[in-house]
Each structure stands twice: as C-alpha cells, then as structure tokens.
Short mmCIF file of C-alpha atoms in Angstrom, two decimals:
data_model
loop_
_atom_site.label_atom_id
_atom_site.label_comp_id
_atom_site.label_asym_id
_atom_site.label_seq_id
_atom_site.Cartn_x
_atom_site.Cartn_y
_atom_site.Cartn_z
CA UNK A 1 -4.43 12.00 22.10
CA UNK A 2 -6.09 8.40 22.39
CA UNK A 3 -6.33 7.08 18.63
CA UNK A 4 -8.40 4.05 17.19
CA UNK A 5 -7.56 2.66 14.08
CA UNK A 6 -10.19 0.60 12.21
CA UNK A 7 -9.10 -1.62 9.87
CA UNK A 8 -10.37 -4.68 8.14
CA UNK A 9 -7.29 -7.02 8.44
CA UNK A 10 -3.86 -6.90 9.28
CA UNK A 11 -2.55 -10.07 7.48
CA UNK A 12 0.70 -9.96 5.47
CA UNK A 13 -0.98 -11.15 2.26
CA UNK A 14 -2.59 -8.18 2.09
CA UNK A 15 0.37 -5.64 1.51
CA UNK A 16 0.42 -2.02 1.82
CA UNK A 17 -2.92 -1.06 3.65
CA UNK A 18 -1.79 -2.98 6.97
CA UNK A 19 1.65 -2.08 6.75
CA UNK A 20 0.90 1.37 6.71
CA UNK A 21 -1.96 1.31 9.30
CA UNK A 22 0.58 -0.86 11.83
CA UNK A 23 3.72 1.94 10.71
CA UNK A 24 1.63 5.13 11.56
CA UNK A 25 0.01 3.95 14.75
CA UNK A 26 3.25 2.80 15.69
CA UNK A 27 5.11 6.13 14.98
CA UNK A 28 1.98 7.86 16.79
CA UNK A 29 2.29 5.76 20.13
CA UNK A 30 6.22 6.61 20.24
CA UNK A 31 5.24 10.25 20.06
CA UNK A 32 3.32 9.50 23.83
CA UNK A 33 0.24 9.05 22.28
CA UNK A 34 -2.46 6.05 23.36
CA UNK A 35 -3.08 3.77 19.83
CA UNK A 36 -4.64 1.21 19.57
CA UNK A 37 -6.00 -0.90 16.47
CA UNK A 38 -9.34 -2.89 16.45
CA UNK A 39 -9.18 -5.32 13.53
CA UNK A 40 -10.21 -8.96 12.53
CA UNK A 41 -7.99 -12.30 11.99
CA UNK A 42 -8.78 -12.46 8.76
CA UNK A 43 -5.74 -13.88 6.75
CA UNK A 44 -7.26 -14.62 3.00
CA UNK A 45 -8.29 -18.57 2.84
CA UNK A 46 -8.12 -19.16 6.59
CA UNK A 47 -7.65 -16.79 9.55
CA UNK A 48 -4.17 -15.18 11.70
CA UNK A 49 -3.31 -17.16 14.45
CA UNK A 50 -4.09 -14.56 17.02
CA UNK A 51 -5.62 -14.25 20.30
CA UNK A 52 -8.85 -13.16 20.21
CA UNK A 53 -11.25 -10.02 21.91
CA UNK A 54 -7.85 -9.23 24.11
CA UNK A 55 -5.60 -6.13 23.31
CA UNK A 56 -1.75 -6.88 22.25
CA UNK A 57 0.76 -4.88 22.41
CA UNK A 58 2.88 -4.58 19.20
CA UNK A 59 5.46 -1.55 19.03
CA UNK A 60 3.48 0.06 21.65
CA UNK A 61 0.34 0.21 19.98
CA UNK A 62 -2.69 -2.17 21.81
CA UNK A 63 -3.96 -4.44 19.02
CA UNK A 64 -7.78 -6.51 19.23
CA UNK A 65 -8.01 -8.79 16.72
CA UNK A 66 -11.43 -10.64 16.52
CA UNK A 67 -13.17 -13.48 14.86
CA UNK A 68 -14.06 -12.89 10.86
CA UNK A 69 -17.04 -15.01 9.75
CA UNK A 70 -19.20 -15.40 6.83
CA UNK A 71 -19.90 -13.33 3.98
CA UNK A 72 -16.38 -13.33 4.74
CA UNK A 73 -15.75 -11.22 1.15
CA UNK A 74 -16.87 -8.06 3.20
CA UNK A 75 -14.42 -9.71 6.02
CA UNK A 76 -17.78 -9.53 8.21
CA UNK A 77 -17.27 -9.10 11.94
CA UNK A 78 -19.84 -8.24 14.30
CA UNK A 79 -17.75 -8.88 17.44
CA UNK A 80 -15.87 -5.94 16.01
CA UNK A 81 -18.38 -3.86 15.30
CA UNK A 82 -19.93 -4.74 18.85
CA UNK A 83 -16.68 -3.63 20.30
CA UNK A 84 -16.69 -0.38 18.53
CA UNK A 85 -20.45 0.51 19.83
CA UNK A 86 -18.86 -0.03 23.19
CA UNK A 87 -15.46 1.64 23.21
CA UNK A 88 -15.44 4.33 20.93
CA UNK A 89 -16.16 6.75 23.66
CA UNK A 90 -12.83 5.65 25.10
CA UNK A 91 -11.20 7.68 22.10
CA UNK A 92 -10.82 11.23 20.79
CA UNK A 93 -10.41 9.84 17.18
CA UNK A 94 -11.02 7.38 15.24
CA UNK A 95 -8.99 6.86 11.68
CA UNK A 96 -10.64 4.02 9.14
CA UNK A 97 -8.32 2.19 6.59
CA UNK A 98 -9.87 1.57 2.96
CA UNK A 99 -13.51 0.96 1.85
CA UNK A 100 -16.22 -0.82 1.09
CA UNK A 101 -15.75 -3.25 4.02
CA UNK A 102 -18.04 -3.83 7.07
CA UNK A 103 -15.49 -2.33 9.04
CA UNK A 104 -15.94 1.18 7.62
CA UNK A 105 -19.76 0.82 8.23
CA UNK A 106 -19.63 -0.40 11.78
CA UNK A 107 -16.38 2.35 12.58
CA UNK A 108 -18.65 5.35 11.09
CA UNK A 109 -21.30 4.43 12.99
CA UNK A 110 -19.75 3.92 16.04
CA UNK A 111 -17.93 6.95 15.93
CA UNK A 112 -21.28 9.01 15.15
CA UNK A 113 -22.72 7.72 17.90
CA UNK A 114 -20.21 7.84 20.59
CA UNK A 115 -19.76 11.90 19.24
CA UNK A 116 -15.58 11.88 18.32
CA UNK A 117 -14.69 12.30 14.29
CA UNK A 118 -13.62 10.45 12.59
CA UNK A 119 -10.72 10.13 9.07
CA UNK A 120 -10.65 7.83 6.32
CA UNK A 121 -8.04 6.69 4.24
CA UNK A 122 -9.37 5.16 0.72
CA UNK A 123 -6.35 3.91 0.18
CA UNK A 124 -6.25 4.36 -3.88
CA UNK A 125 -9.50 3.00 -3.88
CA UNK A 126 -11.25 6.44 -5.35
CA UNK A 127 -8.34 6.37 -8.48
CA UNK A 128 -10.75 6.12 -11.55
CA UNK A 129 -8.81 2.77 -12.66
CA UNK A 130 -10.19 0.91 -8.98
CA UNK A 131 -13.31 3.14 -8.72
CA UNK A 132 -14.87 1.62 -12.24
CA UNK A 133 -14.28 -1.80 -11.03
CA UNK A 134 -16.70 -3.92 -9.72
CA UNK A 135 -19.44 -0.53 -10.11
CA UNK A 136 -22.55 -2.49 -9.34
CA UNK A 137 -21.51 -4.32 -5.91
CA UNK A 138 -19.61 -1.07 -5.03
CA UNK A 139 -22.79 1.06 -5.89
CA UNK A 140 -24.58 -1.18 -3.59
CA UNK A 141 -22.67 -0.71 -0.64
CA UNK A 142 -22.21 3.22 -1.34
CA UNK A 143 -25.90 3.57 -1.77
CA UNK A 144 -26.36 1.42 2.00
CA UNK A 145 -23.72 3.15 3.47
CA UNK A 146 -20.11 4.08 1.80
CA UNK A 147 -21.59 7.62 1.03
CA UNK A 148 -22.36 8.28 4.10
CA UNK A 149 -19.47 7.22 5.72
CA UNK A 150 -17.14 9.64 3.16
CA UNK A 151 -19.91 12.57 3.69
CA UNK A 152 -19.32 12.49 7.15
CA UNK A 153 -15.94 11.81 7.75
CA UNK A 154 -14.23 14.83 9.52
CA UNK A 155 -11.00 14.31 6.63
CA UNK A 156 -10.11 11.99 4.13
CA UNK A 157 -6.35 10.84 4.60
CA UNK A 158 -4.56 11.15 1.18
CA UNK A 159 -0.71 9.95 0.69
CA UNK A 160 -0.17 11.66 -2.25
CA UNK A 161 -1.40 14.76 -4.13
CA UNK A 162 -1.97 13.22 -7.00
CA UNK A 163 -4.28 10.40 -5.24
CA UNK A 164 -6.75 13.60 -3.70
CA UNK A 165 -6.71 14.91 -7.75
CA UNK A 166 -7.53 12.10 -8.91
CA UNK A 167 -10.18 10.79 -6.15
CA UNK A 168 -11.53 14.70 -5.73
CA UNK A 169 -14.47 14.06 -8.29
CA UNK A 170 -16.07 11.21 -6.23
CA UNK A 171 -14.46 12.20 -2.73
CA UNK A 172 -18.08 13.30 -1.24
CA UNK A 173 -15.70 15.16 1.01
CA UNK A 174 -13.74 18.39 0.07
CA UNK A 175 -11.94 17.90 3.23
CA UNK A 176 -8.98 16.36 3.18
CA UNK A 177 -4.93 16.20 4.35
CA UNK A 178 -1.88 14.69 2.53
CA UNK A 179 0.61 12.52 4.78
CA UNK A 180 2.56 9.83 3.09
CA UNK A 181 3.06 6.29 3.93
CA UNK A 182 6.61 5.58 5.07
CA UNK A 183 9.24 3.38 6.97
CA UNK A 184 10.55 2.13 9.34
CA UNK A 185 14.06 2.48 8.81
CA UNK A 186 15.64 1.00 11.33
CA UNK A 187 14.61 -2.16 9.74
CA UNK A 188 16.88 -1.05 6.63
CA UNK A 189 19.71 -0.26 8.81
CA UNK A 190 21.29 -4.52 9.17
CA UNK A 191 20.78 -5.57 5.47
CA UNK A 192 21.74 -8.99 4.40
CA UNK A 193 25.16 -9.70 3.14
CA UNK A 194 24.89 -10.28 -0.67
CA UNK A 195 24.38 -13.32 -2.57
CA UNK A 196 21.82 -15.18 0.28
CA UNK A 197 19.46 -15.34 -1.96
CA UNK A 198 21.19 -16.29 -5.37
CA UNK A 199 22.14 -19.37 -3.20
CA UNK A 200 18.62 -20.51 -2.80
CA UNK A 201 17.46 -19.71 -6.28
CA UNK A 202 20.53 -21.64 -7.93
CA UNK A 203 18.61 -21.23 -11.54
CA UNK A 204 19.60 -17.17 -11.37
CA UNK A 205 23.08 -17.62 -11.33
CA UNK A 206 25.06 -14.71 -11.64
CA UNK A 207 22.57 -12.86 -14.13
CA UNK A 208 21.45 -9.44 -12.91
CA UNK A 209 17.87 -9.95 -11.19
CA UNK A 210 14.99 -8.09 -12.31
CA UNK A 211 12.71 -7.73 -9.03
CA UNK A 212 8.67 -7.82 -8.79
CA UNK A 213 7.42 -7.33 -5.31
CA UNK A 214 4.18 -7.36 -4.45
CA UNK A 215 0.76 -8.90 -4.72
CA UNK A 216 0.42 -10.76 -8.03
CA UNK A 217 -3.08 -8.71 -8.62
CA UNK A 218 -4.54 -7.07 -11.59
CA UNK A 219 -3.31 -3.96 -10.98
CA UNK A 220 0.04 -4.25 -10.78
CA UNK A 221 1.31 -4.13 -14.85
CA UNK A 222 2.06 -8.28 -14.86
CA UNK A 223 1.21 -8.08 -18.56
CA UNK A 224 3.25 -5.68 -19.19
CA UNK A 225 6.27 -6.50 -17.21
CA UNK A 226 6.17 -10.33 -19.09
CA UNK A 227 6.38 -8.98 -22.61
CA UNK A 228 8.65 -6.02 -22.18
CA UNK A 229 11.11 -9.08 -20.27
CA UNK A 230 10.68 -10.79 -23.17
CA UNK A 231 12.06 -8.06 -25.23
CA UNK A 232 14.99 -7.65 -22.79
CA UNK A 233 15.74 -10.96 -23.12
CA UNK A 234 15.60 -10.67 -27.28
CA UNK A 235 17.65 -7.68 -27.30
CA UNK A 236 20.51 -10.15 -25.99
CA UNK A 237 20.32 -9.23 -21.90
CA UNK A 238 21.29 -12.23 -19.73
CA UNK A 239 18.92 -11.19 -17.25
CA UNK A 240 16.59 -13.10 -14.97
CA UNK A 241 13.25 -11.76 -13.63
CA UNK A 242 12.21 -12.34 -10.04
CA UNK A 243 8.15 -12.40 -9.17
CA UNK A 244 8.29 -12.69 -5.34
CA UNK A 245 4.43 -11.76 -4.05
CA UNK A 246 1.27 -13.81 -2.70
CA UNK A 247 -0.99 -14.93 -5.93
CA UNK A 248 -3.88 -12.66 -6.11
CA UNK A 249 -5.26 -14.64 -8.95
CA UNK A 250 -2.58 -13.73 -11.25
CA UNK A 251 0.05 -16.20 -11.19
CA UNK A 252 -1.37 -18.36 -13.73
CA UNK A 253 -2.18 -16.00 -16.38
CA UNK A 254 1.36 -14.12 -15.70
CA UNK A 255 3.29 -17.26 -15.96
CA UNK A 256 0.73 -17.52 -19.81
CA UNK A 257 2.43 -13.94 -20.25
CA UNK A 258 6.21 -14.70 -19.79
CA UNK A 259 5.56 -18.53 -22.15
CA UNK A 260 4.40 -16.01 -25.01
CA UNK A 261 7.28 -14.21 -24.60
CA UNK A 262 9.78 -16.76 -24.04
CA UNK A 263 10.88 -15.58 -20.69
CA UNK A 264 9.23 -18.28 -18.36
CA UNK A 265 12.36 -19.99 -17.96
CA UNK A 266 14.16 -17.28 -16.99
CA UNK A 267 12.06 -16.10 -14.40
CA UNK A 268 11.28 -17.29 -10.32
CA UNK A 269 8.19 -17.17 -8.55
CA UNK A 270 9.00 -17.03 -5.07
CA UNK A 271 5.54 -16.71 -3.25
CA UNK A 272 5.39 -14.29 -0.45
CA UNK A 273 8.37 -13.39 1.02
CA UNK A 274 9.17 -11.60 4.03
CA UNK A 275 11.76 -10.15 7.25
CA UNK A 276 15.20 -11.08 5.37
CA UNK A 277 14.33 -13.43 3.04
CA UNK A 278 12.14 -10.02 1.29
CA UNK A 279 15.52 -8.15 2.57
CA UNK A 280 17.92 -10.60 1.00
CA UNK A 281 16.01 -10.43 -2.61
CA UNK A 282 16.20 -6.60 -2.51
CA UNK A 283 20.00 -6.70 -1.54
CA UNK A 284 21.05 -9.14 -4.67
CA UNK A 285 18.26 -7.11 -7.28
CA UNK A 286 19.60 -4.92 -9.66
CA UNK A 287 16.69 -3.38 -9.99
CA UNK A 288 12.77 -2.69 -8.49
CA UNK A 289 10.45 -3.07 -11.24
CA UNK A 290 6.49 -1.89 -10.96
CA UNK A 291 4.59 -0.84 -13.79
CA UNK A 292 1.46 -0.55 -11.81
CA UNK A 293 -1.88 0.91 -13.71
CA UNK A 294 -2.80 2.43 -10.13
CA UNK A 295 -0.93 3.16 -6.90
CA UNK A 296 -2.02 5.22 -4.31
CA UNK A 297 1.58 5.55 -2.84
CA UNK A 298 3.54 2.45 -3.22
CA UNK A 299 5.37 1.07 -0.22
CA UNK A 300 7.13 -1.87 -2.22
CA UNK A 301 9.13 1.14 -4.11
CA UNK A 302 9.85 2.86 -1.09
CA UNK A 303 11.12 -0.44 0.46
CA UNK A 304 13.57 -0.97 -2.87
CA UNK A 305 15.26 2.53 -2.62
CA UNK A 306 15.59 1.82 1.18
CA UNK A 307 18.19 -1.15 0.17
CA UNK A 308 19.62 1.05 -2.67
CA UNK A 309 18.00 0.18 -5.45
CA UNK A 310 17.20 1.98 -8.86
CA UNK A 311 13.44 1.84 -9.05
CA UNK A 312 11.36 1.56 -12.58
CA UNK A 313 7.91 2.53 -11.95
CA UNK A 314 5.15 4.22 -13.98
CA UNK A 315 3.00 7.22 -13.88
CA UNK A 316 0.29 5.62 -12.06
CA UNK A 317 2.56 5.29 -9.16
CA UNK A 318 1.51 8.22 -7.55
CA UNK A 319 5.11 8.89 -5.86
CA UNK A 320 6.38 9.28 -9.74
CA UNK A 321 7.27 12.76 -9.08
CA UNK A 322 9.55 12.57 -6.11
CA UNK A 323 11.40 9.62 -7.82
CA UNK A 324 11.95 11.00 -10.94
CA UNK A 325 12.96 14.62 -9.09
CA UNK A 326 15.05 12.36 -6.76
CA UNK A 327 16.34 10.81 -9.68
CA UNK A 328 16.06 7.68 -8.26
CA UNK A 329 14.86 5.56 -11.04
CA UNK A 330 12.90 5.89 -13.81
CA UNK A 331 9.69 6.74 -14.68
CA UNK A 332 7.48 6.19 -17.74
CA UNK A 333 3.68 5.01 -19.13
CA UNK A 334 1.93 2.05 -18.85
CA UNK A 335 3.62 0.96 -21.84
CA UNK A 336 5.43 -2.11 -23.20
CA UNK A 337 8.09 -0.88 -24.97
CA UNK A 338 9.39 2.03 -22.23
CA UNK A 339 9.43 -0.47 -19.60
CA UNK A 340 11.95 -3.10 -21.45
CA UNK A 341 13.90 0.53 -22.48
CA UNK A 342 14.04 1.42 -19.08
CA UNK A 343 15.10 -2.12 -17.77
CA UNK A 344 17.55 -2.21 -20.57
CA UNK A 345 19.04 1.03 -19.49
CA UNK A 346 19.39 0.25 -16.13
CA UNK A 347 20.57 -3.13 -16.79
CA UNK A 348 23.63 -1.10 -19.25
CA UNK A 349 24.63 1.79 -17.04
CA UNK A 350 25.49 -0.11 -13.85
CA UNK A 351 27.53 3.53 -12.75
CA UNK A 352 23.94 5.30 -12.90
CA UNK A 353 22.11 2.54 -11.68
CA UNK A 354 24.26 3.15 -8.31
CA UNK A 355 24.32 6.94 -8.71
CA UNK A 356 19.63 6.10 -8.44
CA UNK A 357 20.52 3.88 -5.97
CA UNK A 358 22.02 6.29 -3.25
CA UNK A 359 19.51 8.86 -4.35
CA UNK A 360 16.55 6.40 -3.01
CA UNK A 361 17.94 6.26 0.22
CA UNK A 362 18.17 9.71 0.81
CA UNK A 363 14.37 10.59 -0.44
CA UNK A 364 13.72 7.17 1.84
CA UNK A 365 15.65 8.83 4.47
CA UNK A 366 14.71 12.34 3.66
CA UNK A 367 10.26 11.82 2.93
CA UNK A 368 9.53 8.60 4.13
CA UNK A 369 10.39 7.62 7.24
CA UNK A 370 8.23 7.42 9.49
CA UNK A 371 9.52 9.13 12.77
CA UNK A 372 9.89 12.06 10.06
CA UNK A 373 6.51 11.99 9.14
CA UNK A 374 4.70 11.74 12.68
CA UNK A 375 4.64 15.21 12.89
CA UNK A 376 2.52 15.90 10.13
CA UNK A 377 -0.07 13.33 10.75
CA UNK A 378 -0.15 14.50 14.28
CA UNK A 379 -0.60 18.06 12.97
CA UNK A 380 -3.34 16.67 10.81
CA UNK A 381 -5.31 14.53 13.72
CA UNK A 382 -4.86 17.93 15.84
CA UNK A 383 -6.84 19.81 13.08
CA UNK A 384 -9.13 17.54 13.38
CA UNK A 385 -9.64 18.11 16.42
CA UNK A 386 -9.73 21.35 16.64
CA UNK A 387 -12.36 21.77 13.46
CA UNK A 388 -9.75 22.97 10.84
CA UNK A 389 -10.17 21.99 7.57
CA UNK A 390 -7.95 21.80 4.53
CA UNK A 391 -9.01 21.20 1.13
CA UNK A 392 -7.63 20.41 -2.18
CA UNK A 393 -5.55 23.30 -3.60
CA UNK A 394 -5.69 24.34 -7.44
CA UNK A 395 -3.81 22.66 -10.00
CA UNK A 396 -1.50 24.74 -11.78
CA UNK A 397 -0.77 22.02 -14.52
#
C-alpha cells in the first residue's frame, strides 16, 4: 500500500499526537509498505529546524515538512495544502491526525478530489470534556468544514473503546476501527543506569520521586496532583514530586497549587525532557502519576510501565481497564483524596509496587508495541480499501 499521513505538526512539544503518527507510519513502512508524512515546521513559538518542500527519510518513512505562517493558531499552511492537491493521487490512502486544523480541511479535500479515502484520528478530541471547550470557534470551523470532513471520512481511527463510546454521539461517522497507540520498544531495551538523574536534581536526594510527564495543560489533573501531594507530604511521606513537561500555560498556576499546599519546595520542574534524560527520570521514579480529566490513550503511561514502573492514573485515561486488569497500577476518579491514597500506597508497599512494575512491561510488551500492533492497523487500512466497514458494537455495561 502507499500511505499519506496528514498531520499538523510533528514537534516534540506537542506530545502524543506526533509520536503516535511518526510510531505507526514507521511500523507500516517496516511491514514493506510506502509512508510517507506531509506536515508543517511548526514548533509552538517559533518553527523546527527542518528542510523544507523536500521528503526525509526518518525510520523509513519519507517526511515533507513545509513552511507554517500566519493565523498560525490553525498552524496555516498553504504550501501543504498545495502539495496535497498535487500528490494525493500518488497514494491509495490517506490517514489525518486530530481536528480542527487547516490540515484536516486541505487533506479531506485533497483526498476527495484525487478519488482515494481517506481515515481520521480525533485524537480524544470528540471526549465530551475537549468537545465542550472552546464550542463557538470549534462550531465555526465544523460548520465551514470539520463536519464534512468526519461525514466523509471512509473510518474514524479510535485507540481505545472507550474513546469511540464516548465520541459516538458527535462522531458524524458510525464507521470506525480501534488500534492502539504503542511503542517502540527497542528504545526501552538500554535503560539508564540508576541514579543519573538524582545527580542533576541534587534537591531530591534520596526521597522516592513522584513523576509527572507530560504537557503542563489543562487537562492533565495539575490541580489535583498539587493538593493530594500536599496531603502525602502531611501524612509524614518524605517524598518529592517531579513535573518534567513543556508549559502549556500551566506552570504558573500549578506551581500557585503546590504553595497552597505546602509542597512547592519539594517538588522540580524540569521543562521538557527527552531521549535519556526522559529515560533516566523514569528509571529513578517510583512511580508514574496522571490524573488526567481526559485521555484518549495515553502514551506517557505506556512509556512508564515500559521502564517498570507502577502507574497511578484515573478513569479518564481511557487505557484504565487494561492497567487495572494488568494490575499494573492503580486506578481511581478524578478525585483529591484517592490520588494521595493511591500515591501513599504505592509509596508503602515497595514489594507491590515492583510486583505493578513487571506487570507494565508485559501489557507494554504484550498490547503496545508497535511491531505487534501493525497488523491490525494494516488489517484496518485493507478494509478500507476494500469498502468494509466496522462500527461501534453494543455496550453491555
């Protein structure tokens, strides 16, 4: 098959959405298929150092990045969508990352025109929680053109059951597959030796670290993660919390957070970390920490259980079920209290803590990796293909 993924940026800041878009067209291309990924530079405040308008290879898969300009919210591009007009033809399929951007409006189009279907992941973006947000702009753009690009679409690409349940009521589509996001593993497989990064945070000491990863956005259960630390820390646990992420205009108002709870000197903001230094703060964590209010699949958690690490997420995390069957952490509410309770019982049953620890690695190893889970999105873009359609099975709840 020849494969074009469409997606709006692939910049580090931005987290999961070009991780997984680079880690499935990657696993695709090693399965002998042609992938390639047309994209922009943008990179946040400025813009990737990349060349421009000429494919790359990266891990087999030919990347185009090209120029971003202004409104640069919708990370506009018309080079891009030029290029699309032009070489969609080229392709059998085309698969869109996320919404709402001018890349999804430009790839529909393109892909209507040049007569190959297309798939779109919303990437969480349909959960209720992100769906409210922002209503008027996002009306706007679904009334010029976001409907019609989810009305048409051949599939929507879910990676989780419980994100098609709860995106179902304002899908537009009924079609749809489930493939997860994953890893690559091998990048799990030469982990740091311990302690590398206790010795550049000298402030942790030998405390037990209490690890955030991940965009510092509103999403993510900051304001509940800062009190119920707080609580650890008044229920006598010499702990220290780690906040390692870009700022997604949340630092400030989490760093407000952990003052009112008297925990701000016992926790590090690192910034964005990434290759070892991200590996070396997994490898001296006792624990992954994420009590997210929405998560489509969450590639942070499966990143933690690939080191061995207990994970404490919530029930928004929409891979809740397979960690808490795994029993590889715990699992709970959007609530306060359960997360310091879970953090506290973690941080007093080391034995368990391992016993979740080994159990992450195997689902890791086991559900998400992703030379595992090529076959199934190659099954799913062969459907596709082929006209077969899936849609959303009953809930038996």
């Amino acid at each position: 098959m020849r494969i074009i993924h469409v997606i709006s940026n692939l910049s580090p800041q931005a987290g999961g959405p070009p991780k997984a878009g680079m880690g499935m067209a990657r696993a695709m291309a090693r399965r002998g298929h042609e992938v390639s990924i047309y994209t922009t530079n943008f990179n946040g405040a400025d813009d990737l150092d990349v060349p421009l308008g000429v494919p790359v290879d990266s891990g087999g898969v030919m990347v185009t990045y090209f120029p971003v300009h202004a409104p640069r919210f919708w990370e506009t591009c018309l080079p891009l969508g030029r290029a699309l007009r032009a070489d969609a033809g080229k392709f059998d399929l085309m698969h869109l990352h996320s919404l709402y951007m001018y890349h999804d409006r430009a790839g529909a189009a393109a892909a209507r025109r040049a007569g190959i279907p297309y798939i779109v992941r919303p990437h969480g973006t349909l959960d209720p929680y992100i769906f409210k947000r922002r209503r008027t702009r996002k009306a706007i753009f679904e009334w010029w053109f976001q409907n019609r690009v989810l009305e048409q679409a051949a599939a929507l690409h879910y990676t989780t059951e419980d994100e098609w349940r709860l995106a179902a009521p304002v899908s537009r589509n009924p079609h749809g597959f489930v493939v997860p996001n994953g890893l690559d593993t091998d990048e799990f497989a030469d982990l740091p030796e311990k302690g590398a990064f206790r010795a550049k945070h000298p402030e942790i000491g030998n405390r037990p670290i209490v690890l955030f990863l991940g965009r510092l956005n509103f999403k993510k259960g900051l304001d509940l993660l800062a009190p119920a630390f707080g609580r650890v820390l008044a229920a006598g646990h010499d702990a220290h919390l780690v906040i390692a992420g870009p700022d997604d205009d949340m630092a400030e108002k989490t760093r407000g957070w952990l003052a009112a709870a008297g925990a701000l000197d016992r926790t590090t903001f690192t910034g964005m970390i990434t290759g070892d230094d991200k590996l070396a703060a997994l490898v001296d964590a006792s624990m992954f920490v994420l009590p997210s209010y929405s998560e489509n699949f969450g590639i942070a958690v499966a990143e933690a259980m690939a080191c061995g690490l207990p994970v404490i997420i919530s029930d928004a995390v929409n891979i809740w079920s397979e960690v808490e069957s795994a029993e590889a952490g715990l699992v709970g509410p959007c609530d306060i209290d359960i997360t310091a309770r879970n953090i506290m019982q973690i941080l007093d049953n080391p034995a368990r803590a391992s016993e979740m620890g080994a159990n992450g690695i195997r689902l890791v190893r086991d559900r998400y990796s992703w030379d595992g889970i090529a076959p199934t999105l190659e099954k799913a873009y062969e459907d596709v293909l082929a006209g077969r359609h899936s849609e959303l099975k009953p809930s038996h709840d």
